[in-house]
mmCIF file of C-alpha atoms and ligand atoms in Angstrom:
data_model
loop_
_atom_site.group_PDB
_atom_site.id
_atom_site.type_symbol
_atom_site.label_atom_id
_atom_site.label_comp_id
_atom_site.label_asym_id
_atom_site.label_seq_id
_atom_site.Cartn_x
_atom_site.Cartn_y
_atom_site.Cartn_z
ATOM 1 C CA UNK A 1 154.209 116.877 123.381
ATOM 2 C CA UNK A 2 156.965 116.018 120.555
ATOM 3 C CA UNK A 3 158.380 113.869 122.807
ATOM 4 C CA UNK A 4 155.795 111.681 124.196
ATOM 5 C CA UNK A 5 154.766 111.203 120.395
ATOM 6 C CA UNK A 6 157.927 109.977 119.613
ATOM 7 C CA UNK A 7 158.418 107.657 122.459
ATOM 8 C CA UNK A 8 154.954 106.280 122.490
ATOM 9 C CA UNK A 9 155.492 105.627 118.612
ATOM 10 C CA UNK A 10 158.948 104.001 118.947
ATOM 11 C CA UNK A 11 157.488 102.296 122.385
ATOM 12 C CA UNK A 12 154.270 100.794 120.003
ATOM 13 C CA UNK A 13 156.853 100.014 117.298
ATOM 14 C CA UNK A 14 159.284 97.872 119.355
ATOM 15 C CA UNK A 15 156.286 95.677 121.342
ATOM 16 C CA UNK A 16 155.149 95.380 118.061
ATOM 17 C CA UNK A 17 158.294 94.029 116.837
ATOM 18 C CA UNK A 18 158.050 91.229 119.526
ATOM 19 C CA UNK A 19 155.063 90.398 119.106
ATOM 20 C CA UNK A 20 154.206 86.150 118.763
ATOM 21 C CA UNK A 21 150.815 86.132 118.066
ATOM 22 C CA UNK A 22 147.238 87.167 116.817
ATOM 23 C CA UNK A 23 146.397 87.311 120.542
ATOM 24 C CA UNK A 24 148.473 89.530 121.482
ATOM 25 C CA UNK A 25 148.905 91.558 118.615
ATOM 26 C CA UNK A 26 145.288 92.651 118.932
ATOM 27 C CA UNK A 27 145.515 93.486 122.760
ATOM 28 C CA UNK A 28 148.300 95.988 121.356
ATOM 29 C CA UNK A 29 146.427 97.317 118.884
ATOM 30 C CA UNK A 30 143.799 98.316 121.537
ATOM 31 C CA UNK A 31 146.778 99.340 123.722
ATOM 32 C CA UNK A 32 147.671 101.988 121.182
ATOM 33 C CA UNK A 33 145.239 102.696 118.699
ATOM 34 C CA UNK A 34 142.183 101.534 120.218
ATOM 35 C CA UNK A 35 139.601 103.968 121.011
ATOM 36 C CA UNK A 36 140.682 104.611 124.658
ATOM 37 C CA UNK A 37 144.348 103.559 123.662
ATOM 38 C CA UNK A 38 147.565 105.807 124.379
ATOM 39 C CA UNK A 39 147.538 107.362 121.178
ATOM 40 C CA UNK A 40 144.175 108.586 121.483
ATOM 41 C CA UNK A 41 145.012 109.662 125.057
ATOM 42 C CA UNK A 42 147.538 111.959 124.219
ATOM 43 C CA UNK A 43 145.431 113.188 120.658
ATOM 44 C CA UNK A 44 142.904 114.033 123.456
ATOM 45 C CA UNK A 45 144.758 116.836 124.309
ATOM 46 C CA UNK A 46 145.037 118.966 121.243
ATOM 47 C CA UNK A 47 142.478 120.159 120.639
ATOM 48 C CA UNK A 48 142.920 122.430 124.097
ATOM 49 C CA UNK A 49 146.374 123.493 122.900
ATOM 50 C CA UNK A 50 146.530 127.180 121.157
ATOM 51 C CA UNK A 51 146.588 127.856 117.500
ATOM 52 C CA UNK A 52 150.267 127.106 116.458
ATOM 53 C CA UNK A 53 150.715 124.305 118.545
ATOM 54 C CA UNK A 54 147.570 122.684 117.713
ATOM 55 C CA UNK A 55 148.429 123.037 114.326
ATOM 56 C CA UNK A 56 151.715 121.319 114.041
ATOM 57 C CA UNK A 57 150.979 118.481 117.072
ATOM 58 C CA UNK A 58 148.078 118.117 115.222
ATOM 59 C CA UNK A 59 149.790 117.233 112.105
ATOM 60 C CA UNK A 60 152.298 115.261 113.782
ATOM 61 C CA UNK A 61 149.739 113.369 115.801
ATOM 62 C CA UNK A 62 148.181 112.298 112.535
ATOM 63 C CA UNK A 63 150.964 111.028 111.129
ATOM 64 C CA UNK A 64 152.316 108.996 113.467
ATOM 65 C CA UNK A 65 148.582 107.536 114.355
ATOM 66 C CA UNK A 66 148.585 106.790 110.362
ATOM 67 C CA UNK A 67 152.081 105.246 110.555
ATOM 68 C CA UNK A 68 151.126 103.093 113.035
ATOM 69 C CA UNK A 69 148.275 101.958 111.543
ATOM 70 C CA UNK A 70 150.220 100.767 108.465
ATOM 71 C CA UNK A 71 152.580 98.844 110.680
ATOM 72 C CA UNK A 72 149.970 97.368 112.532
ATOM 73 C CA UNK A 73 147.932 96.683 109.297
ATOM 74 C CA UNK A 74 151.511 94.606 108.252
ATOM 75 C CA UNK A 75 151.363 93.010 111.294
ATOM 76 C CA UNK A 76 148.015 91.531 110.956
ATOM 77 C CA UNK A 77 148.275 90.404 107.648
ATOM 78 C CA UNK A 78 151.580 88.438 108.443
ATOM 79 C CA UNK A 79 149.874 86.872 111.575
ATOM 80 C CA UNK A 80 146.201 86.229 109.934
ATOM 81 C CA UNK A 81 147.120 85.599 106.362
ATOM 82 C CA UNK A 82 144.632 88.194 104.736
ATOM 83 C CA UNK A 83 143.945 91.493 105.195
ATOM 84 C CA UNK A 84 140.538 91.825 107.524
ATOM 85 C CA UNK A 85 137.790 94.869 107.418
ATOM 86 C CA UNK A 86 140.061 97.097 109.259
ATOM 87 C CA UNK A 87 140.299 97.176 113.130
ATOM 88 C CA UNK A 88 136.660 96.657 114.791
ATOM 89 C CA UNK A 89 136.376 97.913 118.336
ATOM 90 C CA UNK A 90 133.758 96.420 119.797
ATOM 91 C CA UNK A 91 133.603 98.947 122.573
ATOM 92 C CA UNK A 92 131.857 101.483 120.358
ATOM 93 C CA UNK A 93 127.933 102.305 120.654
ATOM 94 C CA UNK A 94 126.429 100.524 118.106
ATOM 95 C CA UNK A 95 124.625 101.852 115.197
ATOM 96 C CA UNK A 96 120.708 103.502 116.020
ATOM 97 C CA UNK A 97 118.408 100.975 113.878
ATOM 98 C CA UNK A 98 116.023 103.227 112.658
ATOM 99 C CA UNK A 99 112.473 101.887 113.643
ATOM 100 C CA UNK A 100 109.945 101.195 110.431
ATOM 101 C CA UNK A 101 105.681 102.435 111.701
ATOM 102 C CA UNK A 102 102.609 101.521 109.839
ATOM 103 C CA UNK A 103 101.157 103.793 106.915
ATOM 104 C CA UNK A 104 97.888 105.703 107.642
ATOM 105 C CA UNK A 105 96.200 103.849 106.279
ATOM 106 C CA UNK A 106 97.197 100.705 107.848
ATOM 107 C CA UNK A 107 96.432 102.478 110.772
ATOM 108 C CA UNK A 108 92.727 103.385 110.472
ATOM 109 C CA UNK A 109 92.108 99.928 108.493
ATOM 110 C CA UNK A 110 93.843 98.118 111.977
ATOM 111 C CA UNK A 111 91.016 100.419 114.305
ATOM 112 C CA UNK A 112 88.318 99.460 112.022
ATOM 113 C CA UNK A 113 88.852 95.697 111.772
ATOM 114 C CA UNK A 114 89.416 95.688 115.858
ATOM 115 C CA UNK A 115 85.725 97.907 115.656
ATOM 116 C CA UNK A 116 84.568 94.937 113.761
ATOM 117 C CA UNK A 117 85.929 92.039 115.506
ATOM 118 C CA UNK A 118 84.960 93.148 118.750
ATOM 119 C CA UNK A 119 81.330 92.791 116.915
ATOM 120 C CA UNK A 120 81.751 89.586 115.493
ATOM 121 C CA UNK A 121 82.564 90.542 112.134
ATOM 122 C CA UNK A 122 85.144 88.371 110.482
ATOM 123 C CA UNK A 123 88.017 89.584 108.355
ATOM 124 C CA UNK A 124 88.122 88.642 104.367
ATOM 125 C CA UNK A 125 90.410 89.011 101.389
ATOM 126 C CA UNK A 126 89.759 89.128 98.033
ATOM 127 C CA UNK A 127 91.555 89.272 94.848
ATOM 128 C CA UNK A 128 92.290 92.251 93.331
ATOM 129 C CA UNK A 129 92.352 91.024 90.004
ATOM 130 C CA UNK A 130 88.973 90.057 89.589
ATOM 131 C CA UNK A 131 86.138 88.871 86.846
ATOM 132 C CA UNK A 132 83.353 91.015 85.059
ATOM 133 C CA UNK A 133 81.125 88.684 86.514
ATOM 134 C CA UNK A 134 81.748 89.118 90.162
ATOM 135 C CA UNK A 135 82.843 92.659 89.518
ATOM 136 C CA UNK A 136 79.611 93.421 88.044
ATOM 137 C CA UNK A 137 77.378 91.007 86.917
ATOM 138 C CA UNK A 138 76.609 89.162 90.105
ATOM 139 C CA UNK A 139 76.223 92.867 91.784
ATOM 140 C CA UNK A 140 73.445 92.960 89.202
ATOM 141 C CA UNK A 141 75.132 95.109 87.104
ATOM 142 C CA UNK A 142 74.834 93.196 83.612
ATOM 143 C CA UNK A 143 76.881 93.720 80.821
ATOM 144 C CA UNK A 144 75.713 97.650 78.720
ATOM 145 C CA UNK A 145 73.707 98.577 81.973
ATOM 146 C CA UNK A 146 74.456 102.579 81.945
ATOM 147 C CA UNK A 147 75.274 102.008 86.116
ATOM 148 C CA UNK A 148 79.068 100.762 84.627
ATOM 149 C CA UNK A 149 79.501 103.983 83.773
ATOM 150 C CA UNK A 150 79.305 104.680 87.459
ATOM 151 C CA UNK A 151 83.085 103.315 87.791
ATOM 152 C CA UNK A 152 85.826 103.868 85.450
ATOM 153 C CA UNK A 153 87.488 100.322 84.966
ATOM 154 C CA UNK A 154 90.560 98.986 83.736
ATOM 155 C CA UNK A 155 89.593 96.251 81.431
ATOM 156 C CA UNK A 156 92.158 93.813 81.152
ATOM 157 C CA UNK A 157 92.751 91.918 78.169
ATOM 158 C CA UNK A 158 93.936 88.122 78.558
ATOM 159 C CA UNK A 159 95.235 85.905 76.480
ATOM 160 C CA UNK A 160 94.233 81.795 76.693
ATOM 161 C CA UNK A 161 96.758 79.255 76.066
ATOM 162 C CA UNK A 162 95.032 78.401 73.072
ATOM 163 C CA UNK A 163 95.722 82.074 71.486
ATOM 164 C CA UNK A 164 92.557 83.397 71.673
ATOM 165 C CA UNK A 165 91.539 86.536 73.433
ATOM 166 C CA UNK A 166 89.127 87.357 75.763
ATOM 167 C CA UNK A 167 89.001 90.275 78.337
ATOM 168 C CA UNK A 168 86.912 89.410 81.353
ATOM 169 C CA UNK A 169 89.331 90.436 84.073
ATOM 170 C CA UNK A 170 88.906 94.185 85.717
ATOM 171 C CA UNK A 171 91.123 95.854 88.170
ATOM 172 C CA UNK A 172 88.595 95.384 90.564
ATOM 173 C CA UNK A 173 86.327 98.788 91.472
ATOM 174 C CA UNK A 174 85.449 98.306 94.351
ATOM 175 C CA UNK A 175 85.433 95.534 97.479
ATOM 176 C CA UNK A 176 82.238 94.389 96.524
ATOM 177 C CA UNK A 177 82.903 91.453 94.778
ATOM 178 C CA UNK A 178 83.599 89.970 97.630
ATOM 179 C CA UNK A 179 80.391 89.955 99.043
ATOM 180 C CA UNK A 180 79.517 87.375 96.412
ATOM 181 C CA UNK A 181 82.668 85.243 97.000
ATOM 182 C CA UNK A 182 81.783 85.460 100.852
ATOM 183 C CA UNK A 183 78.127 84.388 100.858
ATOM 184 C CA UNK A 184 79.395 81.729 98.072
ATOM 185 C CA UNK A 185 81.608 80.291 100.849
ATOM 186 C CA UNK A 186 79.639 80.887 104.083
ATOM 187 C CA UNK A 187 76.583 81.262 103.583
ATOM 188 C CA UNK A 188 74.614 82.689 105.618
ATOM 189 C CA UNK A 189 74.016 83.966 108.358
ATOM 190 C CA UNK A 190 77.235 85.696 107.533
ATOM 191 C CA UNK A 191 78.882 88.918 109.669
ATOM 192 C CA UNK A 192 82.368 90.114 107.412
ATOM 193 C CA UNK A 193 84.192 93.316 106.692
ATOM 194 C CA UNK A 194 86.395 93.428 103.791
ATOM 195 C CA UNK A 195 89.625 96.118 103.517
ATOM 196 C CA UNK A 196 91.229 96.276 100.319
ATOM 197 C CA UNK A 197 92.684 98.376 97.697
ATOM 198 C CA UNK A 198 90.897 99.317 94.443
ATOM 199 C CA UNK A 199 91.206 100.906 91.417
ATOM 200 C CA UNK A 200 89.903 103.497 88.696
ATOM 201 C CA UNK A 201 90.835 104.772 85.545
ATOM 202 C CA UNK A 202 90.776 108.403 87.286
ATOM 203 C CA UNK A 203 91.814 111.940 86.158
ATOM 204 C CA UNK A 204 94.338 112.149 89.144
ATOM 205 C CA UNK A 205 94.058 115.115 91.346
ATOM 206 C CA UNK A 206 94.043 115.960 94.907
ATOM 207 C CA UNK A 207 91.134 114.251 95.754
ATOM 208 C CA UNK A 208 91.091 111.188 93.159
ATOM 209 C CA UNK A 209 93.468 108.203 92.648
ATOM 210 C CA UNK A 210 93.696 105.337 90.375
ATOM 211 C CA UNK A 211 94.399 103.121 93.288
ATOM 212 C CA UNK A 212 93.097 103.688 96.785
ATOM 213 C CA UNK A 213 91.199 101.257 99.364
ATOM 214 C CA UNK A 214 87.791 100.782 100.815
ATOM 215 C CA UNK A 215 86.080 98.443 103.526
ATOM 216 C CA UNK A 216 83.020 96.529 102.085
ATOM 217 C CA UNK A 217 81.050 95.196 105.423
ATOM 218 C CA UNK A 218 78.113 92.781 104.982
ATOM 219 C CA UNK A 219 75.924 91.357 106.836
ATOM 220 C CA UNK A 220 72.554 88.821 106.345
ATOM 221 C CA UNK A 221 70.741 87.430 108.897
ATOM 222 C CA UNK A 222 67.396 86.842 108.891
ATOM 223 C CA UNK A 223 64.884 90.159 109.876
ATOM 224 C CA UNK A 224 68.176 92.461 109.122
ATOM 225 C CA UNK A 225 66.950 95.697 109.232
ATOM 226 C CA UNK A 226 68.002 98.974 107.912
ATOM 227 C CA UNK A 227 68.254 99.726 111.680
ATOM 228 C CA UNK A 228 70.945 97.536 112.030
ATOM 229 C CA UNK A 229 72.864 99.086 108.779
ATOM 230 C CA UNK A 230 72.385 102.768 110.537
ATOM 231 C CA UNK A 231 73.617 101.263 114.311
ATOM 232 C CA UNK A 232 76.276 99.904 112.997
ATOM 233 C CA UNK A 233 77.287 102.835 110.676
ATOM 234 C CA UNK A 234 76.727 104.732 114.134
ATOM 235 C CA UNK A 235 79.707 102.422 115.895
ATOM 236 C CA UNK A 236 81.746 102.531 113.688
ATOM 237 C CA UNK A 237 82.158 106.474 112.922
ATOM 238 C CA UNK A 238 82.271 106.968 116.492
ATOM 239 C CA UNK A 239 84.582 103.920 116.961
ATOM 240 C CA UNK A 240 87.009 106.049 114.458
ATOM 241 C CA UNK A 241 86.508 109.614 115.849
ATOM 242 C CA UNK A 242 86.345 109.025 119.013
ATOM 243 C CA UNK A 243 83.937 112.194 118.919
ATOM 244 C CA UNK A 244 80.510 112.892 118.118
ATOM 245 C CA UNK A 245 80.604 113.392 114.389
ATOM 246 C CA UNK A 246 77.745 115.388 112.258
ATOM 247 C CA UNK A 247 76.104 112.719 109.586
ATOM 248 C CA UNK A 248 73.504 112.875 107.527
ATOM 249 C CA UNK A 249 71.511 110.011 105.906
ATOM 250 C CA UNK A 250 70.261 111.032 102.084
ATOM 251 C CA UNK A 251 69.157 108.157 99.137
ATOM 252 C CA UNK A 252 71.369 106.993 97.010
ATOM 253 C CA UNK A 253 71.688 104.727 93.986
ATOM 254 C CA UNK A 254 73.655 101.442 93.395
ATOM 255 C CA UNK A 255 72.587 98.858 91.523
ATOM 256 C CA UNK A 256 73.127 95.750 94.129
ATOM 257 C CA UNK A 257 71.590 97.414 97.113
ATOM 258 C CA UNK A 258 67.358 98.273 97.416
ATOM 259 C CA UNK A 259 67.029 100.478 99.111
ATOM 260 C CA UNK A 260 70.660 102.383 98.866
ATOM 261 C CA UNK A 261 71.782 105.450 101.543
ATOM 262 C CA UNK A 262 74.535 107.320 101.845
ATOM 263 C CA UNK A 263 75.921 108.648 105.053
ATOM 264 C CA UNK A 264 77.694 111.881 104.819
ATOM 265 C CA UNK A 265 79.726 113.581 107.516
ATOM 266 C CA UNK A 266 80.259 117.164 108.094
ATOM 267 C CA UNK A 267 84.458 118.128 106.244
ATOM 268 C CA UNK A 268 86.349 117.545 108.658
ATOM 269 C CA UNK A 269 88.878 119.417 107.215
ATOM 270 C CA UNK A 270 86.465 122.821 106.413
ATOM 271 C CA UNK A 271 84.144 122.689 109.538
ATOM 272 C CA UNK A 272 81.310 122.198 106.939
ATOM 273 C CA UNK A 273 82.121 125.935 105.814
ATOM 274 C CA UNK A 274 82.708 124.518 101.905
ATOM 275 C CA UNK A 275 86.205 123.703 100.867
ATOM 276 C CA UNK A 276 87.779 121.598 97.833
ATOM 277 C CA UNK A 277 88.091 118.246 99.552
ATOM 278 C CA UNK A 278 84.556 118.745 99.967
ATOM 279 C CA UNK A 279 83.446 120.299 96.722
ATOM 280 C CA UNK A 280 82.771 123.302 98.809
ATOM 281 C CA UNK A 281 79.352 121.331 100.077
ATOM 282 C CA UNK A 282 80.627 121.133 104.121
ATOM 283 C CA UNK A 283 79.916 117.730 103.633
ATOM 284 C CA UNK A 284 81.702 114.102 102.430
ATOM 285 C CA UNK A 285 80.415 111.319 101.227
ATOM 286 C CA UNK A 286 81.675 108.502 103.440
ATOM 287 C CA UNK A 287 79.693 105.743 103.867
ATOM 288 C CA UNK A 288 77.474 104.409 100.823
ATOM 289 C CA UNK A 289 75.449 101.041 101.794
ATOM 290 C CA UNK A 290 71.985 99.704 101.685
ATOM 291 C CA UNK A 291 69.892 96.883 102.200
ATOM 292 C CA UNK A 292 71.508 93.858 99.872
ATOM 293 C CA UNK A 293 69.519 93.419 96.533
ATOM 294 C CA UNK A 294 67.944 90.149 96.020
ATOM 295 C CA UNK A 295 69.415 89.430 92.896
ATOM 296 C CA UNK A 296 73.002 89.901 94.762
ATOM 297 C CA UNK A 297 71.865 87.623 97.706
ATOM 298 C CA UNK A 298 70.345 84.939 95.136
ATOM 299 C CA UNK A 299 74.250 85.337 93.056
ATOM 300 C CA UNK A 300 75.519 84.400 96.438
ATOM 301 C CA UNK A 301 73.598 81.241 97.017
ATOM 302 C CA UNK A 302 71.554 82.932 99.622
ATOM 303 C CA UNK A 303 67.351 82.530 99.625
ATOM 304 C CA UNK A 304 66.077 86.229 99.662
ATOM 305 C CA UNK A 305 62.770 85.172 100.716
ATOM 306 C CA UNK A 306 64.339 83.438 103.808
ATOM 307 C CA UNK A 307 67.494 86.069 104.470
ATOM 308 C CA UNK A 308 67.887 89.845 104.217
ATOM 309 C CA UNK A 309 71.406 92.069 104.873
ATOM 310 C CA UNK A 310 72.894 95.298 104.798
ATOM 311 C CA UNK A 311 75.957 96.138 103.211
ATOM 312 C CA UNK A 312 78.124 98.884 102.911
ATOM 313 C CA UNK A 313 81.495 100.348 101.033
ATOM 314 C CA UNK A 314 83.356 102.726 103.314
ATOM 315 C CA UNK A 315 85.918 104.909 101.661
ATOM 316 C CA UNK A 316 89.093 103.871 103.713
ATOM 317 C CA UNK A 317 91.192 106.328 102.307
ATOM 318 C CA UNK A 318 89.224 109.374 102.465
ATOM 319 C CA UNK A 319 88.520 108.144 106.208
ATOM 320 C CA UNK A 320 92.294 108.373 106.571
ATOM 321 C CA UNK A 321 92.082 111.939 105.249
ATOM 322 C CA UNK A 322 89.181 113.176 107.044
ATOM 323 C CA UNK A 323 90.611 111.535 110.869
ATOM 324 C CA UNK A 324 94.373 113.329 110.126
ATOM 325 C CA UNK A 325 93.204 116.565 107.986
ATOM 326 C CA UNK A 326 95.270 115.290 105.180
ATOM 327 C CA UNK A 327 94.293 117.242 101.893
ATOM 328 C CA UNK A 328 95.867 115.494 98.934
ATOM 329 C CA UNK A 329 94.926 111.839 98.579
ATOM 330 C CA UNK A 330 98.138 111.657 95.674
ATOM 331 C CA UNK A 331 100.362 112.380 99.244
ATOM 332 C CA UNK A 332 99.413 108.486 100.293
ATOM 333 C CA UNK A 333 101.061 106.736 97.278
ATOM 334 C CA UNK A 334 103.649 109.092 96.931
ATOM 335 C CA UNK A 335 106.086 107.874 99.142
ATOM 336 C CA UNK A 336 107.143 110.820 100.548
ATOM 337 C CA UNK A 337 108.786 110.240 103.790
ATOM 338 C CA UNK A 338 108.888 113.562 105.187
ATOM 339 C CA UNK A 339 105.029 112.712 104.650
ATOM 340 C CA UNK A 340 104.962 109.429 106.343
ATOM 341 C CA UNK A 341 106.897 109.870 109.266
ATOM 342 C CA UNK A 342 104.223 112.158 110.945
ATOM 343 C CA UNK A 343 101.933 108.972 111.257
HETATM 344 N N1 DAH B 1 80.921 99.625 95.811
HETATM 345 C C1 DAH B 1 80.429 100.985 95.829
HETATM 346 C C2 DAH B 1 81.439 101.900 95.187
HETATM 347 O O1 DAH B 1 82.604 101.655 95.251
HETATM 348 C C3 DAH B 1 80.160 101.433 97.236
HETATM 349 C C4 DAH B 1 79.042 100.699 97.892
HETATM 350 C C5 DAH B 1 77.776 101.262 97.873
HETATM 351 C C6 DAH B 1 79.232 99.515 98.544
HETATM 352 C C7 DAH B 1 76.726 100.667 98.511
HETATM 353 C C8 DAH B 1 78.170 98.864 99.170
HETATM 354 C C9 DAH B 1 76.903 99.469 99.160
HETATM 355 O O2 DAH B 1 78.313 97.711 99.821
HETATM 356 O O3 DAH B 1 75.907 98.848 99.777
HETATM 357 O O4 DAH B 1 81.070 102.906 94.644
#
């Protein structure tokens, strides 16, 4: 074993020696200390040698593969100039490119929008960053009504270019503004759903956030019924499921819609039994909407007496937790991988 070190070495060293070229000093240097080269050949065998041997053939091996490399490493800089990034073999597997996937709650957002396509819906945008008037005021909530209390918003102060202050910007609450912005634009009749994230000045725990995302829909037509708001509703829960889901329709109170629902579903995380997520009630509070308020349709350019709609604010995040039992809405911002790889 000794011996066939020593000869390969002094064999590598002389061809080496002779060597003209950058061409042919890299076919030698996969000749010897490429990955299927001699050297590695003959280290191939150790391993299967007993203890003392292994140890000191081992040793030697080493050395000589180390020696060689410095020689070679000579070589190359004499032929090329300047030193390069080592030896590459290009024979070797490459590197596993680990694969990126979509967030949960890209994931429910993508169903729902192809729920909504596929009935004519279209897809909107709106800024998050948005005005006290489209906020609230043209949702006909005016300025000291007691419903702003309903949402705790971060007021943002600006500053004009002319130094003086004024703070009509808001994280926006909710994706209603954009109701406004889209009858503005289209007109009506209008068919849109709107995903987006939103924010509260929230006491964060496991089921609150300061930033999450909801799905306003809205549609006006004329002789839109509350029918249609319920058959719609209807689709799109069992769009999402893909199961029968328990729901239950009970009044509820926003200031832009007349009259305003909500549609609960049973906890899907509970069985309806009573659990945190749920406020130990067995049931969630999913899907506010309503029929839209005149005084919303007339901020949106639209005649009331001619045109009626539905609208509605699904909670896209607490979808998300309800379709994959997640329990702690803080999990989705946290950026936890060991979190988001299960999606
Ligand atoms: N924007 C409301 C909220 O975030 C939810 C909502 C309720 C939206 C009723 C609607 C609606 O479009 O009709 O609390």
């Amino acid at each position: 074993m000794e011996e066939k070190l020593r000869q390969l070495k002094d064999k590598a060293l002389r061809e080496l020696e002779r060597v003209s070229d950058l061409n042919s000093f890299r076919d030698l240097e996969i000749k010897y200390l490429g990955r299927k080269g001699e050297l590695a050949e003959i280290l191939k065998s150790i391993p299967s040698l007993n203890g003392e041997e292994k140890k000191i053939f081992g040793a030697l091996g080493n050395e000589i593969k180390n020696e060689l490399a410095k020689k070679f490493e000579e070589k190359r800089i004499f032929f090329g100039g300047k030193r390069e990034r080592g030896f590459i073999d290009i024979t070797l597997p490459g590197e596993k490119i680990e694969g990126g996937h979509l967030h949960p709650i890209t994931l429910v957002q993508n169903d729902l929008e192809n729920i909504f396509t596929s009935m004519g819906f279209m897809i909107l945008d709106g800024p998050e960053l948005e005005s006290d008037y489209y906020n609230f005021e043209a949702l006909n909530i005016p300025p000291y009504h007691p419903a702003r209390d309903m949402q705790d918003t971060f007021y943002i102060a600006r500053t004009d270019a002319d130094g003086t202050g004024v703070s009509d910007l808001v994280l926006r609450t909710h994706t209603s503004p954009v109701q406004i912005r889209a009858m503005q634009k289209y007109g009506a009749p209008f068919r849109g759903v709107v995903p987006g994230r939103v924010f509260r000045s929230e006491n964060i725990d496991a089921s609150h956030e300061h930033t999450f995302y909801q799905m306003e829909g809205l549609m006006v037509d004329k002789d839109i019924s509350i029918d249609n708001l319920i058959f719609t509703l209807k689709q799109l829960l069992n769009g999402i499921f893909k199961r029968a889901v328990d729901t239950r329709i009970r009044p509820g109170y926003f200031p832009f819609v007349e009259p305003g629902i909500e549609l609960d579903i049973k906890c899907a995380l509970c069985g309806g039994a009573g659990c945190p997520a749920c406020k130990h009630s067995g049931w969630l509070e999913l899907l506010p909407a309503g029929m839209v308020h005149p005084n919303v349709l007339r901020a949106g350019g639209i005649d009331p007496d001619i045109y009626s709609g539905f609208a509605f604010g699904l909670g896209l995040t607490r979808l998300a937790m309800m379709k994959y039992g997640i329990e702690d809405i803080r999990l989705f911002n946290g950026g936890d991988l060991r979190f988001l790889k299960q999606f």
